[in-house]
XYZ file of C-alpha atoms in Angstrom:
726
model
C -17.044 -67.636 21.772
C -16.862 -68.804 18.184
C -14.842 -66.697 15.768
C -15.393 -67.262 12.055
C -13.897 -64.142 10.469
C -10.931 -62.145 11.868
C -11.906 -59.107 9.846
C -15.369 -59.143 11.291
C -13.974 -59.457 14.793
C -11.739 -56.442 14.182
C -14.641 -54.386 12.890
C -16.942 -55.344 15.746
C -14.378 -54.214 18.295
C -13.432 -50.903 16.637
C -16.462 -49.640 14.744
C -20.056 -49.116 15.948
C -22.960 -50.959 14.370
C -24.105 -48.081 12.138
C -20.701 -47.685 10.564
C -20.359 -51.456 10.223
C -23.619 -51.669 8.277
C -22.595 -48.759 6.085
C -19.332 -50.563 5.308
C -21.036 -53.363 3.380
C -22.898 -50.921 1.123
C -19.737 -49.431 -0.350
C -17.023 -50.702 -2.627
C -13.963 -52.604 -1.593
C -11.890 -49.476 -0.918
C -13.561 -47.776 2.094
C -12.436 -45.274 4.727
C -14.222 -45.286 8.107
C -13.729 -42.205 10.237
C -15.392 -43.107 13.554
C -12.170 -44.095 15.308
C -10.529 -42.059 18.095
C -6.956 -40.850 17.824
C -4.843 -39.661 14.959
C -5.572 -42.752 12.852
C -8.654 -44.090 11.129
C -9.780 -47.545 10.056
C -9.126 -48.216 6.373
C -10.792 -51.395 5.080
C -8.843 -52.682 2.108
C -10.803 -55.884 1.462
C -13.701 -57.686 3.050
C -11.368 -60.255 4.449
C -8.665 -58.227 6.183
C -8.232 -54.745 7.654
C -5.467 -52.605 9.091
C -4.881 -49.202 10.687
C -3.545 -46.576 8.243
C -2.652 -42.881 8.735
C -5.491 -40.441 8.201
C -5.541 -38.804 4.723
C -8.313 -36.271 5.011
C -8.667 -33.662 2.280
C -5.988 -35.280 0.126
C -6.595 -36.857 -3.250
C -4.741 -40.135 -3.336
C -3.403 -40.715 -6.856
C -3.554 -44.146 -8.407
C -0.011 -45.445 -8.289
C 1.747 -48.095 -10.276
C 3.307 -50.539 -7.825
C 6.635 -52.024 -8.694
C 7.272 -55.750 -8.777
C 8.639 -55.931 -5.241
C 5.569 -54.281 -3.711
C 3.265 -56.512 -5.739
C 5.024 -59.675 -4.544
C 4.969 -58.509 -0.916
C 1.293 -57.630 -1.165
C 0.303 -60.992 -2.670
C 2.345 -62.895 -0.108
C 0.719 -60.871 2.666
C -2.741 -61.696 1.306
C -1.923 -65.399 1.044
C -0.523 -65.377 4.554
C -3.669 -63.683 5.829
C -5.865 -66.260 4.058
C -3.894 -69.128 5.601
C -4.251 -67.566 9.031
C -7.959 -67.118 8.508
C -8.368 -70.763 7.480
C -6.368 -71.804 10.500
C -8.570 -69.800 12.827
C -11.703 -71.159 11.093
C -10.508 -74.714 11.716
C -9.909 -73.782 15.303
C -13.495 -72.564 15.525
C -14.814 -75.865 14.154
C -12.753 -77.733 16.703
C -14.355 -75.735 19.497
C -17.794 -76.508 18.149
C -17.291 -80.276 18.390
C -15.973 -80.056 21.931
C -17.928 -79.147 25.043
C -18.908 -75.441 25.110
C -17.908 -75.037 28.749
C -14.449 -76.388 28.085
C -11.924 -73.551 27.523
C -10.105 -73.561 24.164
C -6.484 -74.457 23.869
C -4.292 -71.510 24.892
C -1.329 -72.602 22.810
C -3.388 -72.749 19.643
C -4.834 -69.258 20.189
C -1.379 -67.874 20.830
C -0.150 -69.325 17.538
C -3.117 -67.834 15.703
C -2.546 -64.411 17.267
C 1.179 -64.469 16.473
C 0.431 -65.487 12.927
C -2.101 -62.683 12.572
C 0.375 -60.124 13.896
C 3.037 -61.219 11.415
C 0.653 -61.038 8.495
C -0.609 -57.607 9.485
C 2.956 -56.377 9.965
C 3.824 -57.563 6.483
C 0.795 -55.755 5.055
C 1.694 -52.578 6.938
C 5.226 -52.697 5.540
C 3.885 -53.040 2.037
C 1.435 -50.201 2.659
C 4.248 -48.055 4.080
C 6.272 -48.534 0.940
C 3.248 -47.531 -1.065
C 2.738 -44.385 1.041
C 6.389 -43.439 0.627
C 6.084 -43.725 -3.133
C 2.875 -41.726 -2.954
C 4.628 -38.885 -1.103
C 7.450 -38.805 -3.644
C 5.013 -38.777 -6.531
C 2.885 -36.072 -4.885
C 6.012 -33.954 -4.421
C 6.905 -34.407 -8.051
C 3.366 -33.463 -9.036
C 3.626 -30.174 -7.100
C 7.003 -29.412 -8.631
C 5.647 -30.272 -12.029
C 2.823 -27.819 -11.539
C 5.357 -25.028 -11.053
C 7.336 -26.313 -14.033
C 4.287 -26.068 -16.266
C 4.010 -22.425 -15.341
C 7.664 -21.698 -16.000
C 9.213 -22.109 -12.565
C 11.618 -25.004 -12.247
C 12.833 -25.889 -15.735
C 13.241 -29.498 -14.652
C 15.117 -28.904 -11.392
C 14.150 -30.931 -8.298
C 11.844 -29.422 -5.723
C 14.549 -29.355 -3.067
C 16.333 -26.604 -5.045
C 13.464 -24.230 -4.303
C 14.329 -24.048 -0.628
C 17.262 -21.957 0.478
C 18.358 -24.359 3.242
C 18.155 -27.433 1.043
C 15.094 -29.006 2.684
C 11.780 -29.617 0.986
C 8.988 -29.506 3.558
C 5.269 -29.473 3.027
C 5.025 -25.976 4.519
C 7.444 -24.549 1.965
C 5.618 -26.434 -0.776
C 2.325 -24.823 0.210
C 3.753 -21.316 0.333
C 5.689 -21.279 -2.923
C 3.742 -23.436 -5.376
C 1.487 -20.757 -6.898
C 0.112 -20.932 -10.423
C 0.807 -18.352 -13.149
C -0.380 -18.310 -16.750
C 0.669 -15.898 -19.496
C -2.463 -14.682 -21.296
C -0.677 -12.559 -23.917
C -0.584 -8.784 -24.398
C 2.048 -8.602 -21.615
C -0.432 -9.900 -19.040
C -0.355 -12.837 -16.631
C -2.946 -14.424 -14.363
C -1.748 -15.610 -10.953
C -3.798 -17.992 -8.807
C -2.890 -18.047 -5.112
C -4.261 -19.804 -2.035
C -4.221 -18.340 1.498
C -0.749 -18.105 3.097
C 0.997 -18.372 -0.280
C 3.597 -15.639 -0.880
C 5.006 -14.298 -4.130
C 8.254 -12.368 -3.549
C 9.609 -10.727 -6.669
C 11.841 -8.133 -8.292
C 10.748 -5.899 -11.106
C 7.736 -3.713 -11.789
C 4.146 -4.527 -12.680
C 0.587 -3.311 -12.424
C -1.538 -5.555 -10.227
C -5.325 -5.854 -10.170
C -7.184 -8.162 -7.783
C -9.866 -9.949 -9.811
C -11.115 -12.117 -6.962
C -10.323 -12.499 -3.264
C -7.778 -10.328 -1.462
C -4.007 -10.053 -1.084
C -1.689 -7.981 1.076
C 1.290 -6.006 -0.209
C 3.544 -4.110 2.205
C 0.830 -3.757 4.845
C -1.981 -2.691 2.470
C -4.828 -5.032 1.559
C -5.796 -5.096 -2.117
C -9.333 -6.381 -2.594
C -11.591 -7.236 -5.447
C -13.083 -4.152 -7.097
C -10.242 -1.776 -6.187
C -8.296 0.047 -8.906
C -5.004 -1.233 -10.265
C -1.844 -0.417 -8.301
C 1.721 0.091 -9.520
C 4.296 -2.128 -7.812
C 8.011 -1.299 -8.015
C 10.210 -3.918 -6.367
C 13.598 -2.498 -7.300
C 17.036 -3.592 -6.000
C 17.702 -0.289 -4.199
C 15.170 -1.309 -1.538
C 13.740 -4.466 0.019
C 11.820 -6.780 -2.302
C 8.031 -6.638 -2.242
C 5.903 -9.675 -1.409
C 2.320 -10.457 -2.394
C 0.596 -12.593 0.228
C -2.803 -14.177 -0.370
C -5.300 -13.668 2.452
C -8.215 -15.865 3.493
C -11.549 -14.397 2.508
C -15.232 -15.263 2.563
C -18.435 -13.824 1.167
C -21.486 -13.838 3.442
C -24.431 -15.663 1.945
C -22.357 -17.783 -0.441
C -21.360 -21.393 0.039
C -17.908 -22.707 -0.749
C -19.224 -24.299 -3.906
C -20.686 -21.002 -5.081
C -17.431 -19.160 -4.328
C -15.494 -21.779 -6.247
C -17.811 -21.319 -9.226
C -17.215 -17.547 -9.068
C -13.456 -18.090 -9.244
C -13.861 -20.307 -12.281
C -16.123 -17.719 -13.890
C -13.400 -15.076 -13.457
C -10.834 -17.369 -15.035
C -13.094 -18.082 -18.009
C -13.385 -14.350 -18.625
C -9.627 -13.662 -18.614
C -7.930 -16.927 -19.651
C -8.215 -18.681 -22.994
C -9.655 -22.178 -23.059
C -6.386 -23.702 -24.283
C -4.527 -22.932 -21.030
C -7.460 -22.604 -18.656
C -7.389 -26.231 -17.489
C -4.085 -25.657 -15.651
C -5.716 -23.084 -13.383
C -9.006 -24.951 -13.016
C -7.267 -27.876 -11.340
C -5.968 -25.615 -8.561
C -9.127 -23.596 -7.902
C -10.558 -23.642 -4.393
C -13.213 -21.576 -2.658
C -10.523 -19.482 -0.925
C -8.386 -18.801 -4.018
C -7.358 -15.274 -4.989
C -6.942 -14.302 -8.641
C -4.538 -11.524 -9.679
C -3.966 -9.827 -13.005
C -0.334 -8.721 -13.430
C 0.519 -6.439 -16.340
C 3.735 -5.021 -17.696
C 4.309 -1.496 -16.412
C 5.896 1.462 -18.158
C 5.754 4.910 -16.606
C 7.440 8.268 -17.264
C 9.733 7.641 -14.310
C 10.955 4.259 -15.567
C 11.290 5.457 -19.147
C 13.302 8.501 -18.101
C 15.544 6.916 -15.461
C 16.217 3.623 -17.233
C 17.787 5.443 -20.170
C 20.483 7.014 -18.020
C 23.439 4.665 -18.181
C 24.250 4.977 -14.473
C 20.815 3.679 -13.440
C 19.964 1.324 -16.286
C 20.700 -1.781 -14.200
C 18.120 -0.788 -11.593
C 15.251 -1.247 -14.018
C 16.597 -4.155 -16.099
C 14.536 -7.281 -15.405
C 17.374 -9.712 -16.139
C 20.255 -7.784 -14.619
C 22.479 -9.051 -11.838
C 21.458 -6.146 -9.656
C 17.818 -7.193 -9.821
C 18.550 -10.228 -7.642
C 20.751 -10.046 -4.562
C 22.084 -12.795 -2.343
C 21.513 -16.526 -2.855
C 18.741 -17.094 -5.377
C 16.942 -20.424 -5.171
C 14.310 -19.838 -7.851
C 14.810 -19.995 -11.568
C 13.030 -17.760 -14.003
C 9.251 -18.090 -14.175
C 8.407 -17.669 -17.848
C 4.832 -16.527 -17.238
C 5.986 -13.658 -14.998
C 9.283 -12.916 -16.721
C 7.323 -11.945 -19.818
C 5.949 -8.928 -17.931
C 9.234 -7.997 -16.233
C 8.893 -9.866 -12.920
C 11.581 -12.131 -11.425
C 10.434 -14.565 -8.724
C 12.530 -14.744 -5.541
C 12.463 -17.018 -2.494
C 10.622 -15.765 0.558
C 13.767 -14.982 2.574
C 14.744 -12.325 0.010
C 11.737 -10.201 1.014
C 11.013 -8.005 3.986
C 11.700 -9.662 7.336
C 9.651 -7.824 9.957
C 10.449 -8.481 13.585
C 7.843 -9.157 16.253
C 8.369 -5.722 17.768
C 7.835 -4.161 14.315
C 4.503 -5.950 13.806
C 3.300 -5.305 17.352
C 4.122 -1.591 17.108
C 2.222 -1.187 13.834
C -0.816 -2.987 15.230
C -0.841 -0.833 18.355
C -0.529 2.406 16.388
C -3.354 1.386 14.045
C -5.533 0.592 17.030
C -4.708 3.978 18.563
C -5.720 5.783 15.367
C -9.099 4.041 15.387
C -9.902 5.199 18.929
C -12.062 8.250 19.579
C -9.379 10.046 21.594
C -8.079 12.043 18.631
C -5.445 11.307 16.038
C -1.925 10.569 17.290
C 1.289 12.361 16.360
C 3.939 9.700 15.671
C 7.631 10.637 15.497
C 10.020 8.067 14.005
C 13.703 8.258 14.912
C 16.829 6.133 14.830
C 20.331 5.927 13.429
C 21.336 5.682 9.793
C 20.129 2.778 7.705
C 17.941 1.143 10.368
C 14.689 1.224 8.384
C 12.932 4.454 9.411
C 11.612 5.211 5.933
C 10.595 1.597 5.380
C 8.693 1.567 8.662
C 6.944 4.832 7.797
C 5.774 3.459 4.452
C 4.527 0.255 6.035
C 2.739 2.190 8.772
C 1.047 4.525 6.280
C -0.138 1.565 4.195
C -1.535 -0.138 7.289
C -3.378 3.025 8.332
C -4.858 3.521 4.855
C -6.687 0.208 5.273
C -8.933 1.945 7.827
C -8.791 5.712 7.265
C -8.873 7.777 4.037
C -5.671 9.804 4.511
C -2.506 10.247 6.573
C -0.359 13.371 6.936
C 3.401 13.070 6.664
C 5.905 15.671 7.895
C 9.289 15.324 6.202
C 12.143 16.614 8.370
C 14.947 14.489 6.896
C 16.489 16.809 4.308
C 18.967 14.161 3.133
C 16.611 11.215 2.461
C 13.225 12.645 1.538
C 10.145 10.562 0.774
C 7.833 12.591 -1.491
C 9.915 15.673 -2.322
C 13.362 16.423 -3.804
C 16.388 16.339 -1.477
C 17.031 19.535 0.430
C 13.306 20.174 0.960
C 11.151 19.987 4.088
C 7.488 19.348 3.410
C 4.075 18.457 4.803
C 2.311 15.894 2.584
C -1.209 14.472 2.506
C -1.028 10.754 1.661
C -4.198 9.201 0.227
C -2.802 6.244 -1.760
C -0.698 3.267 -0.646
C 3.038 3.308 -1.332
C 4.524 0.388 -3.274
C 7.698 1.987 -4.617
C 10.969 3.663 -3.595
C 10.887 7.438 -2.979
C 12.272 8.335 -6.400
C 9.251 6.673 -8.028
C 6.497 8.549 -6.150
C 7.595 12.183 -6.139
C 4.386 14.232 -5.820
C 3.086 17.701 -5.111
C 3.196 18.508 -1.378
C 0.625 20.265 0.717
C 3.265 22.735 1.921
C 7.002 22.756 1.271
C 10.059 24.891 2.099
C 13.408 24.704 0.334
C 16.151 24.287 2.940
C 18.920 23.876 0.364
C 21.166 21.363 2.129
C 21.248 17.693 3.120
C 22.408 18.426 6.691
C 21.178 20.885 9.297
C 24.478 21.572 11.056
C 25.251 24.840 9.225
C 21.924 26.603 9.849
C 20.150 24.858 12.749
C 18.128 27.936 13.704
C 16.664 28.194 10.210
C 15.959 24.464 10.303
C 13.919 24.788 13.528
C 12.066 27.832 12.187
C 11.046 25.857 9.105
C 9.781 23.066 11.380
C 7.550 25.553 13.196
C 6.367 27.014 9.885
C 5.321 23.598 8.537
C 3.860 22.248 11.777
C 1.549 25.276 12.022
C -0.179 23.984 8.861
C -1.174 20.716 10.572
C -4.883 20.886 11.526
C -5.103 17.565 13.445
C -7.654 16.154 11.008
C -5.635 12.982 10.374
C -2.755 11.069 12.002
C 0.616 12.741 11.581
C 3.805 10.756 10.953
C 7.070 12.680 11.406
C 10.235 11.456 9.715
C 13.505 12.641 11.289
C 17.151 12.493 10.288
C 19.499 9.593 10.983
C 21.895 11.894 12.835
C 21.589 10.378 16.278
C 24.728 11.556 18.079
C 26.176 14.842 19.291
C 24.576 17.862 17.717
C 22.036 15.750 15.842
C 20.726 14.321 19.121
C 20.343 17.833 20.566
C 18.273 18.906 17.560
C 16.148 15.774 17.872
C 15.410 16.547 21.521
C 14.268 20.028 20.517
C 11.987 18.521 17.876
C 10.348 16.205 20.399
C 9.818 19.044 22.863
C 8.333 21.393 20.309
C 6.202 18.929 18.316
C 5.031 17.089 21.477
C 4.333 13.732 19.774
C 2.048 11.216 21.438
C 4.281 8.315 20.337
C 8.024 8.173 19.713
C 9.057 5.109 17.701
C 12.780 4.412 17.961
C 14.373 1.877 15.596
C 17.571 0.159 16.677
C 19.685 -2.486 14.957
C 19.919 -5.916 16.551
C 23.506 -6.213 15.341
C 26.235 -3.655 14.906
C 26.803 -0.610 17.071
C 24.853 -0.455 20.331
C 26.024 3.030 21.248
C 22.689 4.859 21.343
C 20.396 6.462 23.905
C 16.787 5.559 24.573
C 14.513 8.547 23.976
C 12.074 7.860 26.764
C 9.898 10.619 28.214
C 12.131 10.946 31.282
C 15.283 11.288 29.191
C 13.787 13.950 26.896
C 12.611 16.040 29.855
C 16.039 16.077 31.489
C 18.419 16.181 28.497
C 19.660 19.442 26.992
C 18.737 20.392 23.446
C 20.070 22.905 20.956
C 17.598 25.690 21.711
C 16.079 24.350 24.935
C 17.417 23.256 28.282
C 16.692 20.264 30.423
C 14.241 20.279 33.303
C 16.984 20.120 35.932
C 18.925 22.929 34.281
C 15.911 25.235 34.514
C 15.227 24.364 38.154
C 18.853 24.984 39.165
C 18.730 28.701 38.291
C 19.288 31.159 41.196
C 16.132 31.918 43.141
C 16.826 35.689 43.251
C 17.067 35.918 39.456
C 14.667 38.599 38.241
C 12.962 37.910 34.946
C 12.954 41.044 32.824
C 11.019 41.771 29.675
C 13.875 40.564 27.468
C 13.870 37.053 28.971
C 11.192 35.712 26.690
C 13.367 32.764 25.649
C 13.391 31.391 29.200
C 9.619 31.714 29.372
C 9.286 29.785 26.119
C 11.539 27.056 27.446
C 9.460 26.776 30.613
C 6.243 26.671 28.609
C 7.668 23.871 26.482
C 8.241 21.702 29.530
C 4.898 22.588 31.096
C 3.040 21.800 27.872
C 4.912 18.545 27.349
C 2.721 15.809 28.833
C 5.149 13.038 27.964
C 5.083 10.574 25.082
C 4.814 6.829 24.790
C 8.167 5.387 23.816
C 8.153 2.355 21.503
C 11.285 0.466 20.466
C 11.650 -1.633 17.302
C 14.487 -4.033 16.563
C 15.324 -4.025 12.849
C 16.288 -7.460 11.599
C 16.115 -7.217 7.810
C 19.281 -7.641 5.673
C 21.451 -4.560 5.220
C 20.718 -2.916 8.561
C 23.570 -0.612 9.581
C 25.764 -1.709 6.716
C 28.325 1.044 7.006
C 30.322 -0.076 3.977
C 27.746 1.111 1.435
C 25.576 3.549 3.381
C 27.364 6.687 2.143
C 27.394 5.822 -1.553
C 23.900 4.455 -1.291
C 22.617 7.723 0.165
C 24.196 9.709 -2.654
C 22.649 7.440 -5.275
C 19.204 7.654 -3.703
C 19.427 11.449 -3.529
C 20.336 11.661 -7.204
C 17.509 9.305 -8.120
C 15.001 11.307 -6.085
C 16.107 14.523 -7.752
C 15.889 13.027 -11.240
C 12.550 11.481 -10.347
C 11.114 14.950 -9.821
C 12.138 15.851 -13.394
C 10.834 12.606 -14.887
C 7.341 14.096 -15.152
C 8.624 16.036 -18.145
C 8.883 12.717 -20.000
C 5.809 11.724 -21.993
C 4.800 8.115 -22.657
C 3.608 9.098 -26.130
C 7.218 9.551 -27.213
C 8.926 6.269 -27.989
C 12.443 7.590 -27.498
C 13.233 9.102 -24.091
C 14.304 12.704 -23.855
C 17.290 14.070 -21.959
C 17.062 17.173 -19.812
C 19.113 19.317 -22.205
C 16.782 18.435 -25.103
C 13.644 19.621 -23.275
C 12.206 23.086 -23.781
C 12.886 25.486 -20.852
C 10.880 28.468 -19.613
C 12.035 32.079 -20.080
C 11.992 34.158 -16.883
C 12.954 37.885 -16.893
C 15.551 39.169 -14.443
C 13.187 41.642 -12.800
C 10.444 39.004 -12.268
C 12.328 37.085 -9.559
C 14.818 37.685 -6.775
C 17.948 35.603 -6.151
C 19.599 34.349 -2.984
C 22.331 31.803 -2.198
C 21.545 29.892 1.015
C 24.692 27.961 1.899
C 27.411 30.585 1.404
C 28.069 34.271 0.785
C 28.530 35.364 -2.828
C 29.456 38.838 -4.012
C 26.838 40.484 -6.269
C 29.251 40.605 -9.190
C 29.598 36.803 -9.167
C 26.019 35.880 -8.451
C 25.229 34.890 -12.051
C 28.230 32.560 -12.131
C 26.903 30.809 -9.017
C 23.385 30.541 -10.397
C 24.139 29.293 -13.918
C 23.786 25.489 -14.383
C 22.596 25.158 -10.782
C 19.646 23.620 -9.015
C 17.272 26.233 -7.585
C 14.182 26.181 -5.435
C 11.199 27.883 -7.084
C 9.587 29.806 -4.246
C 7.117 32.586 -3.512
C 7.798 35.292 -0.952
C 4.913 37.365 0.399
C 4.603 40.910 -0.934
C 6.018 40.126 -4.375
C 8.940 41.792 -6.174
C 8.816 45.523 -6.812
C 11.794 46.681 -8.824
C 12.584 48.212 -12.181
C 16.264 47.310 -12.261
C 17.628 45.599 -15.333
C 20.116 43.467 -13.428
C 19.422 40.546 -11.092
C 17.568 41.379 -7.882
C 19.218 39.998 -4.726
C 17.929 39.202 -1.219
C 19.997 40.009 1.826
C 18.562 37.281 4.119
C 17.407 33.705 3.722
C 13.611 33.722 3.582
C 11.248 31.068 4.928
C 8.570 30.836 2.273
C 6.527 28.396 0.243
C 8.329 26.351 -2.388
C 6.546 24.783 -5.378
C 9.419 22.575 -6.536
C 12.910 22.658 -7.972
C 14.308 23.632 -11.343
C 17.545 23.830 -13.281
C 18.848 27.106 -14.699
C 20.078 25.877 -18.054
C 21.431 29.187 -19.179
C 21.388 32.972 -18.800
C 20.879 35.456 -21.630
C 22.555 38.718 -20.616
C 21.418 40.576 -23.700
C 17.751 39.804 -23.216
C 18.000 39.677 -19.414
C 16.442 36.181 -19.210
C 16.864 33.030 -17.144
C 16.233 29.711 -18.928
C 14.675 27.435 -16.327
C 13.808 23.775 -16.791
C 11.182 22.456 -14.338
C 8.245 20.075 -14.100
C 6.061 22.517 -12.127
C 2.705 23.269 -13.821
C 2.388 26.622 -15.515
C -0.318 27.770 -13.077
C 2.088 27.349 -10.154
C 5.051 28.690 -12.082
C 3.297 32.035 -12.531
C 3.323 32.488 -8.735
C 7.098 32.031 -8.421
C 8.992 35.240 -7.566
C 12.083 33.905 -5.760
C 14.943 31.599 -6.777
C 16.948 30.021 -3.936
C 20.297 28.368 -4.624
C 21.487 25.730 -2.130
C 24.208 23.128 -1.667
C 22.218 20.409 -3.486
C 23.798 19.984 -6.908
C 22.739 18.489 -10.211
C 23.708 14.783 -10.503
C 26.872 14.170 -12.487
C 25.054 11.595 -14.607
C 23.076 14.433 -16.218
C 26.256 16.008 -17.567
C 27.851 12.721 -18.605
C 24.843 11.569 -20.630
C 24.159 14.697 -22.644
C 25.755 13.577 -25.908
C 24.144 10.155 -25.752
C 20.620 11.540 -26.150
C 21.234 14.471 -28.467
C 18.604 14.714 -31.210
C 19.930 13.296 -34.412
C 22.971 11.696 -32.797
C 23.663 7.998 -33.022
C 23.681 6.047 -29.819
């Protein structure tokens, strides 16, 4: 066989005829894809070819080769030309000789060896070029983030916490943000990209869809308030893949560009246009000021929580520098490992519970339990957000009097949740569906009253939506006995128990078998009931035993689900006590922050706000946590936190002095207030509260508990006095 062109021989062996014909119709630089394996044939010239790694869907930038690469490339081309001439001469030699005579083996071996050396030299030169291309592409990606205020000239490796710069990390972190003025920024994200941040902002999805804390924000939905504050885990915005039926990728890409033209000025629009794809999501982030932030941030003890550039805003090792486009609206970008780290058991449990709620077998009753600081409240918020993606509302029963979610501390409430939760509890205090003022942060002093309040609130549940029950973190001794009683009385369909993967492992598993056999505070175990004497006669006054038996008969058993909490700070006993006190004070002050108006530039302190006047004979008084003599009742009430309640039947008295109750009532509570002062001459209480006037007219009972006013309120009185200099 006569060979006249080595490149043609290579093409004839590797590429079919159709592709070979198509090759000659294109320019010198051509990529042929009809080759099996992970590589494809890349024809560099018409005279030589080589196998190069596949570069699908990647724009190869035009690089400037250095002198060494240019010399190697030219020498490789000359070597290839010499080899081709040598093989052509060999072909002419075969033509002159007899066709049946085999060619010289030694000559062919020399030609093949020479060809291998030349191709190896070309591959080395091409490898150097690819290496430079990867470095330049990495610098281009880092430069993109620098343009938008991310790196400030630092290398890309500094973005990664472990010191490595991989392509996966590059794809997840290199989002695009542009400041459009008026305290607004446009963020362009591709699927799987994550923006973890600290601060507060108002987010609107202009195109596509993103997920925040389990809830999916889509195009056309209203704006949501995001509070990623240092007292809780940082929030993350993750872009989701999306598609629109009936539209091609080109049409979707044009829609994204149309959205950008409407919100971004032409001067800075080209930065975003380069990164637009058909699956891009566009977000509008705006600076956020609310009555809660304005009120709480001006108390010196909590000012650092809301400061965008404070040390408390960022915890742990921070690998990102300030992003100017987002810092202008009060957002600090963090690496992904600073956000919420959900375990596999966490994700699987949420998915199973969502699937259960969508079944036609009725709505489930989900009870969440676990020790202190294992993430019960965080799991409840994530679960409620996930459920709100599919159903309009979720009911929430608050039984943790120390760390409440929607109500002030010391209250037990039943809430109807219709909006997703993107903030700590002290930022979303709201009006409950039904609430009772317990007056303490623990249930050890009055457990019977605690259980009676549970029955009173649970009777309001109509099974028209899923019910999530939050319990206390008291998981040993007496607290465990109360928890067993709660499970027996409420009869949940699912019991979700959160345990820490590290730290103390001294806990019990609340399976259905354990709950049926263990002893509670008011109930007995199954074996204890069966071991009673057979000749025991049940009289009419043994109704408690009948109730206990009915509890066990009615209890069909629950599905036990265990979650291993793996996020930072789990069971950190060094700061759990002080942290709980701070969160309680913030939640209490958050309920009073509704008195602050955004129309007022300067924030108001509680002592500078106008209180209500309540006559002595319009309400009754009672102290819940201790006994107080009637002659000292006004001393105990003055400058105290009270629950504003309504007892049935009203108050019927004509006495001039304060009216007292002899027993602790279980009645509806509309909120809390502060008795700022007492006027003995006019027989008036001065009460400061954020309850609407319509509800305040129904109040006829003031309950005083062990929950006190935060000390920061007293320490900051002079600072905000009208007319005083700060």
